[in-house]
PDB file of C-alpha atoms in Angstrom:
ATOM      1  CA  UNK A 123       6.331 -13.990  -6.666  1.00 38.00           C
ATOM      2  CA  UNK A 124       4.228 -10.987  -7.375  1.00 41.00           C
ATOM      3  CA  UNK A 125      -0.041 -10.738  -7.645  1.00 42.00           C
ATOM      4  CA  UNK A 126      -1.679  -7.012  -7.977  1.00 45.00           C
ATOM      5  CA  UNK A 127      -4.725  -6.268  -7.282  1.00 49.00           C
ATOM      6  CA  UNK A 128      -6.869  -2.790  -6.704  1.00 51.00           C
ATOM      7  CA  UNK A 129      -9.754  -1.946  -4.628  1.00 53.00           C
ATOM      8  CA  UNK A 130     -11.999   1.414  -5.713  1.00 50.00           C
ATOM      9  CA  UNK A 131     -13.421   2.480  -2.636  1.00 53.00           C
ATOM     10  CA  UNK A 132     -16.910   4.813  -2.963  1.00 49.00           C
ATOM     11  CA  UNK A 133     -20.337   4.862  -1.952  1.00 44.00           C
ATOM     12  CA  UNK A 134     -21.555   2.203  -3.874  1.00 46.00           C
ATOM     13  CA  UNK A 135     -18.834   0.265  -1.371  1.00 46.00           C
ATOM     14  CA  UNK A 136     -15.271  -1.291  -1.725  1.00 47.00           C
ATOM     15  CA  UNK A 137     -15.202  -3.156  -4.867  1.00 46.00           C
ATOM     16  CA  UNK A 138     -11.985  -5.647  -5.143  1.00 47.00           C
ATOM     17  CA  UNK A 139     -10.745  -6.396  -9.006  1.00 45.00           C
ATOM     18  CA  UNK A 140      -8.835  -9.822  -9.497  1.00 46.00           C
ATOM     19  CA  UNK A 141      -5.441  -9.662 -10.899  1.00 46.00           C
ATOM     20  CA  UNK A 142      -6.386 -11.667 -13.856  1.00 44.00           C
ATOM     21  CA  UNK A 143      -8.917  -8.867 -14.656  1.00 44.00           C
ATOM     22  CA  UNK A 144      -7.196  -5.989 -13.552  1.00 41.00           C
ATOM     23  CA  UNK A 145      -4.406  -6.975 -15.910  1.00 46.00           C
ATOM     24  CA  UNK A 146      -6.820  -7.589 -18.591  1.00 47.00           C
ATOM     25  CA  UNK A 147      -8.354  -4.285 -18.385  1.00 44.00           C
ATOM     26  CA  UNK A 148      -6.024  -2.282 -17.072  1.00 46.00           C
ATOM     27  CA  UNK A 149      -6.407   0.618 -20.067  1.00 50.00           C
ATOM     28  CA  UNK A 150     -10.447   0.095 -19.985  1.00 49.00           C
ATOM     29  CA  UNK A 151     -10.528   1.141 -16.002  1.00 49.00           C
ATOM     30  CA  UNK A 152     -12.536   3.970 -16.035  1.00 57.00           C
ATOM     31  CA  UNK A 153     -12.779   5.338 -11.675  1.00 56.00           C
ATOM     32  CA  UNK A 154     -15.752   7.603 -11.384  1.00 63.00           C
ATOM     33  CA  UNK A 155     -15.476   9.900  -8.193  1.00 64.00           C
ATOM     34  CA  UNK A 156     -18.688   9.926  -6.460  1.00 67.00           C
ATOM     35  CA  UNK A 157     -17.971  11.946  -3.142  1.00 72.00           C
ATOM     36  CA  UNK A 158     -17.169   9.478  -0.660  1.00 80.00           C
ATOM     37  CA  UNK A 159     -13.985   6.989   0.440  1.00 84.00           C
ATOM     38  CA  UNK A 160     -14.834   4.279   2.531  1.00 89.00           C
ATOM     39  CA  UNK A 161     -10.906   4.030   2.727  1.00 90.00           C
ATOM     40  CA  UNK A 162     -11.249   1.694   6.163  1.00 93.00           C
ATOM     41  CA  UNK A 163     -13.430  -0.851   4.415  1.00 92.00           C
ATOM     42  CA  UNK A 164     -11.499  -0.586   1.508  1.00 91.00           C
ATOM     43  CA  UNK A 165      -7.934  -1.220   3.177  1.00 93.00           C
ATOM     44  CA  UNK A 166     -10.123  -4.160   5.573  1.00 94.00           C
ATOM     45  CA  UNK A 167     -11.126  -6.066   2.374  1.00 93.00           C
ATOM     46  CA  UNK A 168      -7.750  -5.554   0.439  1.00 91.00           C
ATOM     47  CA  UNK A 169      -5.903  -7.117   3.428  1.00 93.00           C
ATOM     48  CA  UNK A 170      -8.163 -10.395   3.964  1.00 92.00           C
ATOM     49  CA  UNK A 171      -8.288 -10.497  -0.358  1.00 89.00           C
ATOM     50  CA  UNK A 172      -4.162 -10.631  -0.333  1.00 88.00           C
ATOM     51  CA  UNK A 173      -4.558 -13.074   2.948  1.00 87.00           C
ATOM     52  CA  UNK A 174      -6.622 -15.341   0.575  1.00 85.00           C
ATOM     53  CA  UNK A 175      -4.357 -15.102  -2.530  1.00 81.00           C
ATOM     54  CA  UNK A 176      -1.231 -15.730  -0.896  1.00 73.00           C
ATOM     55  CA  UNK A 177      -2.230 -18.482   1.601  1.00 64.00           C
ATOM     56  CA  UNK A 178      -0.373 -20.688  -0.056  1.00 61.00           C
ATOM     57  CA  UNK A 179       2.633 -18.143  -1.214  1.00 61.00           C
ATOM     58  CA  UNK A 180       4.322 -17.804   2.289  1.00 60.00           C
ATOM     59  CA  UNK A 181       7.207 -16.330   0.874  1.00 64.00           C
ATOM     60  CA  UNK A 182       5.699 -13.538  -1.389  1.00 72.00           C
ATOM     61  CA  UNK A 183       6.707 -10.231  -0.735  1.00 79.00           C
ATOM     62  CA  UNK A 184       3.349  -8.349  -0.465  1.00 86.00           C
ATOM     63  CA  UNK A 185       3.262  -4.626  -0.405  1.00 88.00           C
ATOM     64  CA  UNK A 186      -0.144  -3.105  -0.469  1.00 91.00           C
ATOM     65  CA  UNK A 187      -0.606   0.686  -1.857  1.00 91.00           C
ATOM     66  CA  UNK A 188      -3.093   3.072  -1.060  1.00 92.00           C
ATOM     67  CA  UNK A 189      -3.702   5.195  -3.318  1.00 89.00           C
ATOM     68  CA  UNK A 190      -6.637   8.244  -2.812  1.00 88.00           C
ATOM     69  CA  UNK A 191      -7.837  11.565  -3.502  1.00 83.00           C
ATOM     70  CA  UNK A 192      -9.725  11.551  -0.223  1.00 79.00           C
ATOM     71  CA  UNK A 193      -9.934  10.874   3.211  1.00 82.00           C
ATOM     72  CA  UNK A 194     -11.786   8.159   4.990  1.00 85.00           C
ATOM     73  CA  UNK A 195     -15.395   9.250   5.328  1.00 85.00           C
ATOM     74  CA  UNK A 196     -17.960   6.580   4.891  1.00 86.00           C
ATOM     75  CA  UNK A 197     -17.043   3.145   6.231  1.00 92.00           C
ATOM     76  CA  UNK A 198     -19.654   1.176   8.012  1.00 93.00           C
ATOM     77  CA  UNK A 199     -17.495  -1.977   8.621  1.00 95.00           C
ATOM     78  CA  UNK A 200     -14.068  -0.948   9.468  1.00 95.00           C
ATOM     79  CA  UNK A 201     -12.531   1.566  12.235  1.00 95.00           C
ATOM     80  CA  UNK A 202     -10.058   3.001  11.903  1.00 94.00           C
ATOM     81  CA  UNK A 203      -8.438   1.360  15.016  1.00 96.00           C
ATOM     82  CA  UNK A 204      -9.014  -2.382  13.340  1.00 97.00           C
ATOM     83  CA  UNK A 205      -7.531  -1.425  10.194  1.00 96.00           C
ATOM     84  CA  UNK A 206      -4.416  -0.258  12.351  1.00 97.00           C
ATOM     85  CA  UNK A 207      -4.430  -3.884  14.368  1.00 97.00           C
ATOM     86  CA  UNK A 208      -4.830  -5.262  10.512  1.00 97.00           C
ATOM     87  CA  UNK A 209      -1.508  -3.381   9.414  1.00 97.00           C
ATOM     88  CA  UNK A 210       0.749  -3.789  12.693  1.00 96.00           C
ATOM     89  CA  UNK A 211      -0.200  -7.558  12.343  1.00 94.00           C
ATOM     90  CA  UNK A 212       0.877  -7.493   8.799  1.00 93.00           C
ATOM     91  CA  UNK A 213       3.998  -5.480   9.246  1.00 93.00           C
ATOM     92  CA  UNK A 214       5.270  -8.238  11.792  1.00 90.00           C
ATOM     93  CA  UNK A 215       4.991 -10.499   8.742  1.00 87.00           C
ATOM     94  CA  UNK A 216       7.323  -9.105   6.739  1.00 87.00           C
ATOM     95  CA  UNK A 217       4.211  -7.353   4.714  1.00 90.00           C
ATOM     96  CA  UNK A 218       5.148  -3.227   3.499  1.00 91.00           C
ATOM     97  CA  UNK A 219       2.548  -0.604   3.497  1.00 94.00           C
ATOM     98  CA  UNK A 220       2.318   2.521   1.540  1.00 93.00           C
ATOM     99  CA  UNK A 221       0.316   5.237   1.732  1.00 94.00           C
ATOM    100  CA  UNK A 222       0.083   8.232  -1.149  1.00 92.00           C
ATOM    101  CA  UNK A 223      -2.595  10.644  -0.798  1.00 91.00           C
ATOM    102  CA  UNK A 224      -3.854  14.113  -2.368  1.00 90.00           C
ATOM    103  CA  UNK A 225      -6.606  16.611  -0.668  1.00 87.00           C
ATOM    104  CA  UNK A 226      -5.892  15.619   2.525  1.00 90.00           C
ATOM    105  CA  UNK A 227      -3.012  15.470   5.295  1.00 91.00           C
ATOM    106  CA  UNK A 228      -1.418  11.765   4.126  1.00 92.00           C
ATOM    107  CA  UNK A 229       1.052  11.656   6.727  1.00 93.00           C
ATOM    108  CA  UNK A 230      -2.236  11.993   9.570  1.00 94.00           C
ATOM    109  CA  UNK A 231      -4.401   9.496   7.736  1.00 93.00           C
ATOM    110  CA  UNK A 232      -1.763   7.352   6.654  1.00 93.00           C
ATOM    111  CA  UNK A 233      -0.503   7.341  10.643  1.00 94.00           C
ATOM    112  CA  UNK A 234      -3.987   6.858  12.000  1.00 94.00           C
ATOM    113  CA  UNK A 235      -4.001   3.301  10.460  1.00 95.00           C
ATOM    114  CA  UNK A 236      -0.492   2.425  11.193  1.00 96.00           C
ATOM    115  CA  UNK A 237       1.611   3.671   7.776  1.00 95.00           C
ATOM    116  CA  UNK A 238       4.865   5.026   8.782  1.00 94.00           C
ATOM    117  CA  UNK A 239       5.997   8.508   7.555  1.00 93.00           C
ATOM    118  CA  UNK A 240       8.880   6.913   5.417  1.00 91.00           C
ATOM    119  CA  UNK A 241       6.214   4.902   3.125  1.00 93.00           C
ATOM    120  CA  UNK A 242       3.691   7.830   2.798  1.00 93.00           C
ATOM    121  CA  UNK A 243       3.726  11.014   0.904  1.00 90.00           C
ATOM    122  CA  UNK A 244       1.249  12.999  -0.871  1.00 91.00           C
ATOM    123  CA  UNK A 245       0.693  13.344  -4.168  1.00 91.00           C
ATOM    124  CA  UNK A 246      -0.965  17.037  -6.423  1.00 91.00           C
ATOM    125  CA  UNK A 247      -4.227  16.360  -7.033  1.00 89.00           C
ATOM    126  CA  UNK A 248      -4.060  16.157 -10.923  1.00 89.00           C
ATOM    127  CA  UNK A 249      -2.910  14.169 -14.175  1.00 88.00           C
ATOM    128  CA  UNK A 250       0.888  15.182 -13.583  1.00 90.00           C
ATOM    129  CA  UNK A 251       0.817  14.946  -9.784  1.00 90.00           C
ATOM    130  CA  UNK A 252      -0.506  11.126 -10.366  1.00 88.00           C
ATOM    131  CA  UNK A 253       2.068  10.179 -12.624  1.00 89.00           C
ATOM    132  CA  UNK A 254       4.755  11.521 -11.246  1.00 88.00           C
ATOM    133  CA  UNK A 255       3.481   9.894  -7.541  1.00 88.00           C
ATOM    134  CA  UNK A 256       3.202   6.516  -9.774  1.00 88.00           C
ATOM    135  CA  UNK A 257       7.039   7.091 -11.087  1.00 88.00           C
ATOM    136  CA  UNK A 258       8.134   7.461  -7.220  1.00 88.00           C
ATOM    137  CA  UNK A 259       6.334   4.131  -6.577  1.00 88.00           C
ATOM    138  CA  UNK A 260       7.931   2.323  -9.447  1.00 87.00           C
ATOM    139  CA  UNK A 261      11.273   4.038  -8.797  1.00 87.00           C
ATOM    140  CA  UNK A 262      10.789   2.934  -4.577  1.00 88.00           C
ATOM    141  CA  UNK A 263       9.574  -0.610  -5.568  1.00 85.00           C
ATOM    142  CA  UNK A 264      12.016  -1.025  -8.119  1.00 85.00           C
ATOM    143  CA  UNK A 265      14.638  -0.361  -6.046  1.00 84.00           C
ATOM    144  CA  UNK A 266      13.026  -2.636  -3.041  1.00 81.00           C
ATOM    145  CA  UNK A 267      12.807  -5.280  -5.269  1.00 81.00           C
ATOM    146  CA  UNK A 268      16.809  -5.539  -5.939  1.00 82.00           C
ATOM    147  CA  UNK A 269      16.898  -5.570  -2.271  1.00 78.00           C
ATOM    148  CA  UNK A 270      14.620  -8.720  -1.980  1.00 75.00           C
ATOM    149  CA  UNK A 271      16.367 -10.301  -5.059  1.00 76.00           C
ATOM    150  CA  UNK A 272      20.050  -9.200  -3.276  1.00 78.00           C
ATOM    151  CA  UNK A 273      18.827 -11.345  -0.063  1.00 73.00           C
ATOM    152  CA  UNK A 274      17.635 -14.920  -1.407  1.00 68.00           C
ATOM    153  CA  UNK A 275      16.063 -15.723   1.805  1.00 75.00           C
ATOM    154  CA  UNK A 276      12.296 -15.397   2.054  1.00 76.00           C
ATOM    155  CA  UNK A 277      11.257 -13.508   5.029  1.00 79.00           C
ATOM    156  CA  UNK A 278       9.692 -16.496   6.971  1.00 78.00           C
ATOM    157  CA  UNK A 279      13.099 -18.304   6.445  1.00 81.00           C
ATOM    158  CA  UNK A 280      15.059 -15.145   7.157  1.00 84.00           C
ATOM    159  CA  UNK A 281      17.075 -14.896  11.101  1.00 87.00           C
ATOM    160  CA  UNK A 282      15.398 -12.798  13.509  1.00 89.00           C
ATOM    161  CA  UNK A 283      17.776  -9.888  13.503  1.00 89.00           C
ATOM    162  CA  UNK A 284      16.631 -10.087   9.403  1.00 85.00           C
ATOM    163  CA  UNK A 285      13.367  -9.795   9.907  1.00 85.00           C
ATOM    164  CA  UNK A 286      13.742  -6.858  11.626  1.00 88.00           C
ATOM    165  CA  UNK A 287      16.000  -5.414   9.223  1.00 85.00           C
ATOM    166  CA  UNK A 288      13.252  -6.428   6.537  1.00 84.00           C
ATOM    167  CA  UNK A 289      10.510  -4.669   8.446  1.00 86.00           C
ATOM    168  CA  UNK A 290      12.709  -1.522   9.086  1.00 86.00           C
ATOM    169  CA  UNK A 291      13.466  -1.252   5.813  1.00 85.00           C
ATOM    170  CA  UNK A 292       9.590  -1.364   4.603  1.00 85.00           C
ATOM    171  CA  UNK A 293       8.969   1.564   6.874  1.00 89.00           C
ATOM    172  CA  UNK A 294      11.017   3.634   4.730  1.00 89.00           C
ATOM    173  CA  UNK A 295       9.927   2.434   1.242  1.00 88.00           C
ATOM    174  CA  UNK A 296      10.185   5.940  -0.253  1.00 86.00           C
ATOM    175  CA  UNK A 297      14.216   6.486   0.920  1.00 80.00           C
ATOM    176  CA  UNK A 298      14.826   5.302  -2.977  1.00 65.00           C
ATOM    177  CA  UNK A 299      13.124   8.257  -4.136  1.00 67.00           C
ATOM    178  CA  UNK A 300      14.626  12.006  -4.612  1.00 61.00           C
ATOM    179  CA  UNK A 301      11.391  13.795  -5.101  1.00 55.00           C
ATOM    180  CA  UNK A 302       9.672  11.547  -2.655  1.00 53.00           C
ATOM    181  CA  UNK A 303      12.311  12.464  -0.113  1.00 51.00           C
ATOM    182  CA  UNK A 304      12.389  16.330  -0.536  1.00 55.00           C
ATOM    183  CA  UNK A 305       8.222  15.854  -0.057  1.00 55.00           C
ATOM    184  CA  UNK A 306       8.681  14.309   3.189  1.00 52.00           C
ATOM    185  CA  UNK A 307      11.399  15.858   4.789  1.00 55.00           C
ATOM    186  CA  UNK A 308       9.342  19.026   3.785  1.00 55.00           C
ATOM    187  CA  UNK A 309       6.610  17.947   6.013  1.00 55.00           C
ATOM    188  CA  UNK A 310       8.243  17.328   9.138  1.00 56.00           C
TER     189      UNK A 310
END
């Protein structure tokens, strides 16, 4: 199964939209920048949300996205160093983690939590740099998706030596993507 959900981290704190609203509204969603990214709290509180939702759905495939025009720079909850335990302990369950970012070095703040450099990349701070970040995450996920579909075994029921493959394989969610590619190996 599938659930989406977004979180808009800012100053006024990390607000979490259910996926029967953010569906709803999706063309309404107006973001307003106002200066700051509590992008710890933000990832903290999108983690224990999905926990919640998918109690129930072990055998979801869950892949959470982060998706910001700055770097962390106002949580009061969250460190950095828990929101890397968060991830790690996620990872181990099968769970993928990407990280796209503009304005800042993603590959650094996307590592400093625990994001791997093949499922980050950084994205041109504008309408067209958005999009076509968005068309590498459909084009990755799309392609990840056949994968899952390919397997019929749900990661909890999956062999160890599966698992790992699974988890190896989320670690370079971008390897589906040409323009995603050239961006990374242009970074090493």
């Amino acid at each position: 199964g599938y659930a989406l959900g977004a979180s808009s981290p800012d100053s006024a704190g990390a607000t979490l939209t259910a996926p029967e609203r953010l569906c709803a509204a999706v063309p309404a969603l107006d973001f307003k920048p106002r200066n700051t990214t509590p992008l710890y709290d933000a990832m903290a509180k999108m983690i224990a949300h999905i926990e919640r939702m998918s109690s129930d759905r072990a055998d979801e495939d869950v892949t959470v996205v982060v998706f910001t025009d700055g770097g962390e720079n106002a949580s009061r909850e969250f460190s950095s160093a828990t929101v890397f335990g968060l991830v790690e302990q996620k990872k181990k369950l099968g769970w993928t983690f990407v990280f796209l970012g503009a304005n800042q070095d993603s590959y650094k703040s996307g590592g400093a939590v625990g994001f791997s450099r093949g499922s980050t990349t950084n994205f041109q701070a504008s309408a067209a740099g958005a999009k076509a970040a968005w068309g590498d995450i459909t084009a990755a996920y799309s392609h990840r998706r056949a994968r899952i579909a390919s397997r019929r075994v749900a990661f909890r029921d999956a062999s160890p030596a599966a698992r790992a493959a699974q988890v190896a394989e989320a670690a370079d969610f971008f390897r589906a993507t040409p323009r995603a590619a050239e961006a990374q190996m242009a970074s090493k």
